[in-house]
XYZ file of C-alpha atoms in Angstrom:
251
model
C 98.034 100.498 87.591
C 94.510 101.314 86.747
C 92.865 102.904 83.869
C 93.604 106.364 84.877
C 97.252 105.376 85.474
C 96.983 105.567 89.216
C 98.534 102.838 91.196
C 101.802 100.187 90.820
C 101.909 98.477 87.889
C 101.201 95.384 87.939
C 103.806 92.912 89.743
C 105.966 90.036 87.150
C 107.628 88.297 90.348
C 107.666 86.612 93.564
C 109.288 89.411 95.698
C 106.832 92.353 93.815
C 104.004 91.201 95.954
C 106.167 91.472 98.802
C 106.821 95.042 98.124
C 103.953 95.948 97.775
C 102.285 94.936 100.864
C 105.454 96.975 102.178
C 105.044 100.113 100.158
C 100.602 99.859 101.131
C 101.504 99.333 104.374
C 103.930 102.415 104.404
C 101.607 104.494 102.768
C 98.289 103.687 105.111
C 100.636 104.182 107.926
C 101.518 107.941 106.543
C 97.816 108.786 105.510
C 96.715 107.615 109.232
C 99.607 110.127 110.331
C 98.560 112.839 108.126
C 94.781 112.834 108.832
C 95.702 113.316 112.799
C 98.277 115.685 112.395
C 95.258 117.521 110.054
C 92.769 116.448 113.040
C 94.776 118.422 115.551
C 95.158 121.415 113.189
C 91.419 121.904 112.995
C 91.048 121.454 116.699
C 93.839 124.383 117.552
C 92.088 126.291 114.545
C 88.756 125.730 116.464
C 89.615 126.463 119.887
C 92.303 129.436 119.318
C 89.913 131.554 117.422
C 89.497 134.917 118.107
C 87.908 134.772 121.348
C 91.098 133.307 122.771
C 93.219 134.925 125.329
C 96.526 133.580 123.760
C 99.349 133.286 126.657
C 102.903 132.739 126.278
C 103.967 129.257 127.035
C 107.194 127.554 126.433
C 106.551 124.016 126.643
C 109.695 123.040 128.502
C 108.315 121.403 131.407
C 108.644 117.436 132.060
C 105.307 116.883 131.738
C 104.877 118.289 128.206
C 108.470 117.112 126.773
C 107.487 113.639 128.240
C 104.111 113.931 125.880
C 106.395 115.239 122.874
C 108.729 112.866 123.397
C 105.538 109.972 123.680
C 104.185 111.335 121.065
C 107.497 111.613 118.473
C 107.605 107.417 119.886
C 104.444 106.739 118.625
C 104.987 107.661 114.991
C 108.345 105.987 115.007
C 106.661 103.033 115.944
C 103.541 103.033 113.438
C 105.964 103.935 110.369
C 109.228 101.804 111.000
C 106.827 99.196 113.128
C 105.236 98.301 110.171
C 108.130 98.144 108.166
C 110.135 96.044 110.904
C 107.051 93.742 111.084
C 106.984 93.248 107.389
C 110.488 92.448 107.064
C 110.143 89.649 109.889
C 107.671 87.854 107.521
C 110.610 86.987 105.078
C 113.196 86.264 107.615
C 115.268 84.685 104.823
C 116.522 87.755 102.889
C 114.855 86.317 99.730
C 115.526 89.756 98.379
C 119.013 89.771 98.455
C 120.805 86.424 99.344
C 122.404 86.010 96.217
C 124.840 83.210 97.162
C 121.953 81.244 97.938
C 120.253 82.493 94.654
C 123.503 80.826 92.636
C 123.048 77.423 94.078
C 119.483 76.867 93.369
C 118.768 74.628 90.439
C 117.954 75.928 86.604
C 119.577 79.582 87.835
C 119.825 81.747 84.928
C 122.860 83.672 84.838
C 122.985 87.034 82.817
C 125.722 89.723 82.626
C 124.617 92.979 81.886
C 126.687 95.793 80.451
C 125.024 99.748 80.608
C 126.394 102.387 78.643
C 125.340 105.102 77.063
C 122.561 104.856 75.756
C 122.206 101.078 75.722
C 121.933 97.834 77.652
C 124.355 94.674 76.573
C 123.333 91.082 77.841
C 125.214 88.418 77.742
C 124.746 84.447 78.374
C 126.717 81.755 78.552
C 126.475 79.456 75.875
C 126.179 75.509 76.110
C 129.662 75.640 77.893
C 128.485 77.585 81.031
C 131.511 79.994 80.880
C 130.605 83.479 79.735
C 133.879 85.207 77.242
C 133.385 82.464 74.832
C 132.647 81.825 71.307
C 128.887 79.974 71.829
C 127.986 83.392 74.642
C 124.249 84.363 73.653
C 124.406 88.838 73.307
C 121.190 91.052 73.162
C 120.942 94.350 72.679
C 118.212 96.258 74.918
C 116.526 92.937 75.627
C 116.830 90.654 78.504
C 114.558 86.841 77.899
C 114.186 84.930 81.328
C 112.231 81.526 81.670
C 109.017 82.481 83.883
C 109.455 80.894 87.255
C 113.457 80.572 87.463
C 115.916 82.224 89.340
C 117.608 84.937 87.565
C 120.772 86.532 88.422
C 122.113 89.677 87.134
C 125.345 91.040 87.257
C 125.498 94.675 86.466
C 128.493 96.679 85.150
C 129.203 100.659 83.156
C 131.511 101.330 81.308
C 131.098 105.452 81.409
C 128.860 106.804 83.692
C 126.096 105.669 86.582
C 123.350 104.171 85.176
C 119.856 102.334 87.269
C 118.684 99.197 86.613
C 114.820 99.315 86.415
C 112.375 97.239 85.892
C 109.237 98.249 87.191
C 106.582 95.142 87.001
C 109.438 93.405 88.964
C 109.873 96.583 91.614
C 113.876 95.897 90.598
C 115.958 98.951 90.761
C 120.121 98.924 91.184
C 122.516 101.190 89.957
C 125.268 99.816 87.570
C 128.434 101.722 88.753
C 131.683 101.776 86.581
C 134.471 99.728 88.343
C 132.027 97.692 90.318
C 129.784 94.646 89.369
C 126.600 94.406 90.937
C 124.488 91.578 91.193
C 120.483 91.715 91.334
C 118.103 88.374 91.747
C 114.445 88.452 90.638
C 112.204 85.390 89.769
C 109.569 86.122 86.847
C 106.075 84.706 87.359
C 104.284 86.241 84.704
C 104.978 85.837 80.773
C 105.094 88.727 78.652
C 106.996 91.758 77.847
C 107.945 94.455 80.232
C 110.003 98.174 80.548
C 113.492 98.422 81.164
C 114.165 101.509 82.198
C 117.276 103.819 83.344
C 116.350 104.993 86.679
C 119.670 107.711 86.629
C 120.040 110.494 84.611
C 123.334 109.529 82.075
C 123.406 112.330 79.961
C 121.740 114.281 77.044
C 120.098 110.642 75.520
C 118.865 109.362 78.936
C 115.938 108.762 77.672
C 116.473 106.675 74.966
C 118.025 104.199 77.277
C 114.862 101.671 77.051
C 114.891 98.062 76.535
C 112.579 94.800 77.205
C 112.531 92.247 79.425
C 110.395 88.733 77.822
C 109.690 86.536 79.843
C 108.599 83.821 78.215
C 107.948 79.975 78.492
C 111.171 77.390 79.936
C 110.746 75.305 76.482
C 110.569 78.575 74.314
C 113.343 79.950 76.337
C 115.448 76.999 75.713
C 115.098 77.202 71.983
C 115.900 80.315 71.835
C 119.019 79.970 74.351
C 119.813 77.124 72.132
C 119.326 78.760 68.603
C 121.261 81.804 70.243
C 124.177 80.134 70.959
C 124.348 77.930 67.937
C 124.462 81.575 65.577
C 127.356 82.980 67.832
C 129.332 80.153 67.410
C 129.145 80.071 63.748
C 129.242 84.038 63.574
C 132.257 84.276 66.220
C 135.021 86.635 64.582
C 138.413 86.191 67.022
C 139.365 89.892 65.935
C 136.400 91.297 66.782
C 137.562 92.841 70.011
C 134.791 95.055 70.638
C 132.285 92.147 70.727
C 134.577 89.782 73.528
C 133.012 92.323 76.123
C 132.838 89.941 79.442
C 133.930 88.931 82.948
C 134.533 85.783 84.489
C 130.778 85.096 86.569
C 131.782 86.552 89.832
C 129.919 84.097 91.858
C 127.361 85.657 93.784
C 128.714 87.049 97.068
């Protein structure tokens, strides 16, 4: 995004590039689409002026369907063309081959509850199993080592909300009953929007949080610190706080 606030913002990850060129290409392909259509318009507007005998024609002979029909083709083919052509670059599903995400070394698994108006995470502590007393819990703020595989898996517990995140170009809904899963891998340090992309009710718009992404040692210290203050602060009774659900293993 510029300094007029034009544009994407700019891309945190390995698959927001990828997008991109996607979403340019897209949006060339539409302009080039728009400019004939608009190219055509000024030549009718030119040549059926008011010197024109205008004639009634119907345009259902072969000849002129068959040049409709061509015609209809060709757009297909520049607008999902490009998009066909740009999907055969990544012939891996990158973007969504989550079991293949969970096997990759240093994965960082995260559970994230939505609610109204609020985001839960959740890590597992030293022991790897999330539900237990050493589980790391933020409120409104996701940290991620830059350059490791994160997954997410999204839950609600009331209404629809939309994960978004838009330096990543990361958007999923979090529907109650279900658990989602998301994959993104942060090449960028800083701190970036969170963002509820789905209209939950009258405080909608306070649903905001922030996603650090930070370095692997300082994310390890604080993973570490984390889970070292839940253990010691872990009350049994507190029922409220044992929100959790056995990792789900990316399907």
């Amino acid at each position: 995004m510029n300094a007029l606030g034009v544009g994407l913002p700019p891309d945190a990850s390995i698959d927001a590039g990828r997008l991109d060129v996607v979403l340019h290409d897209a949006l060339f392909a539409v302009s080039a689409i728009f400019l004939g259509c608009l190219a055509v318009l000024l030549v009718a507007l030119v040549r059926h002026g008011r010197r024109h005998t205008a004639a009634a024609e119907s345009g259902a002979t072969a000849g002129k369907m068959l040049r409709s029909a061509g015609v209809a083709l060709g757009l297909l083919g520049i607008v999902d063309g490009a998009l066909f052509v740009n999907a055969l670059r990544h012939p891996t599903g990158a973007l969504a081959d989550f079991a293949e995400a969970d096997k990759l070394p240093g994965v960082v698994r995260i559970e994230l509850n939505a609610h109204q108006w609020a985001w839960d995470a959740r890590y597992a502590g030293a022991d790897g199993v999330f539900g237990t007393a050493d589980d790391v819990t933020s409120l409104n703020r996701i940290v991620v080592p830059e350059g490791a595989p994160v997954l997410v898996e999204l839950a609600a517990t009331d209404v629809i909300h939309s994960f978004f995140v838009p330096a990543l170009r990361l958007k999923r809904d979090a529907v109650p009953g279900r658990i989602g899963t998301v994959s993104f891998t942060a090449t960028t340090t800083g701190t970036f929007e969170i963002a509820c992309a789905q209209l939950c009710g009258v405080n909608h718009y306070k649903m905001r949080g922030e996603l650090e992404v930070v370095s692997p040692s300082e994310y390890a210290t604080w993973l570490a610190r984390g889970s070292d203050l839940a253990t010691r602060g872990y009350d049994p009774d507190d029922k409220s706080a044992h929100w959790a659900w056995p990792w789900m293993a990316a399907r």
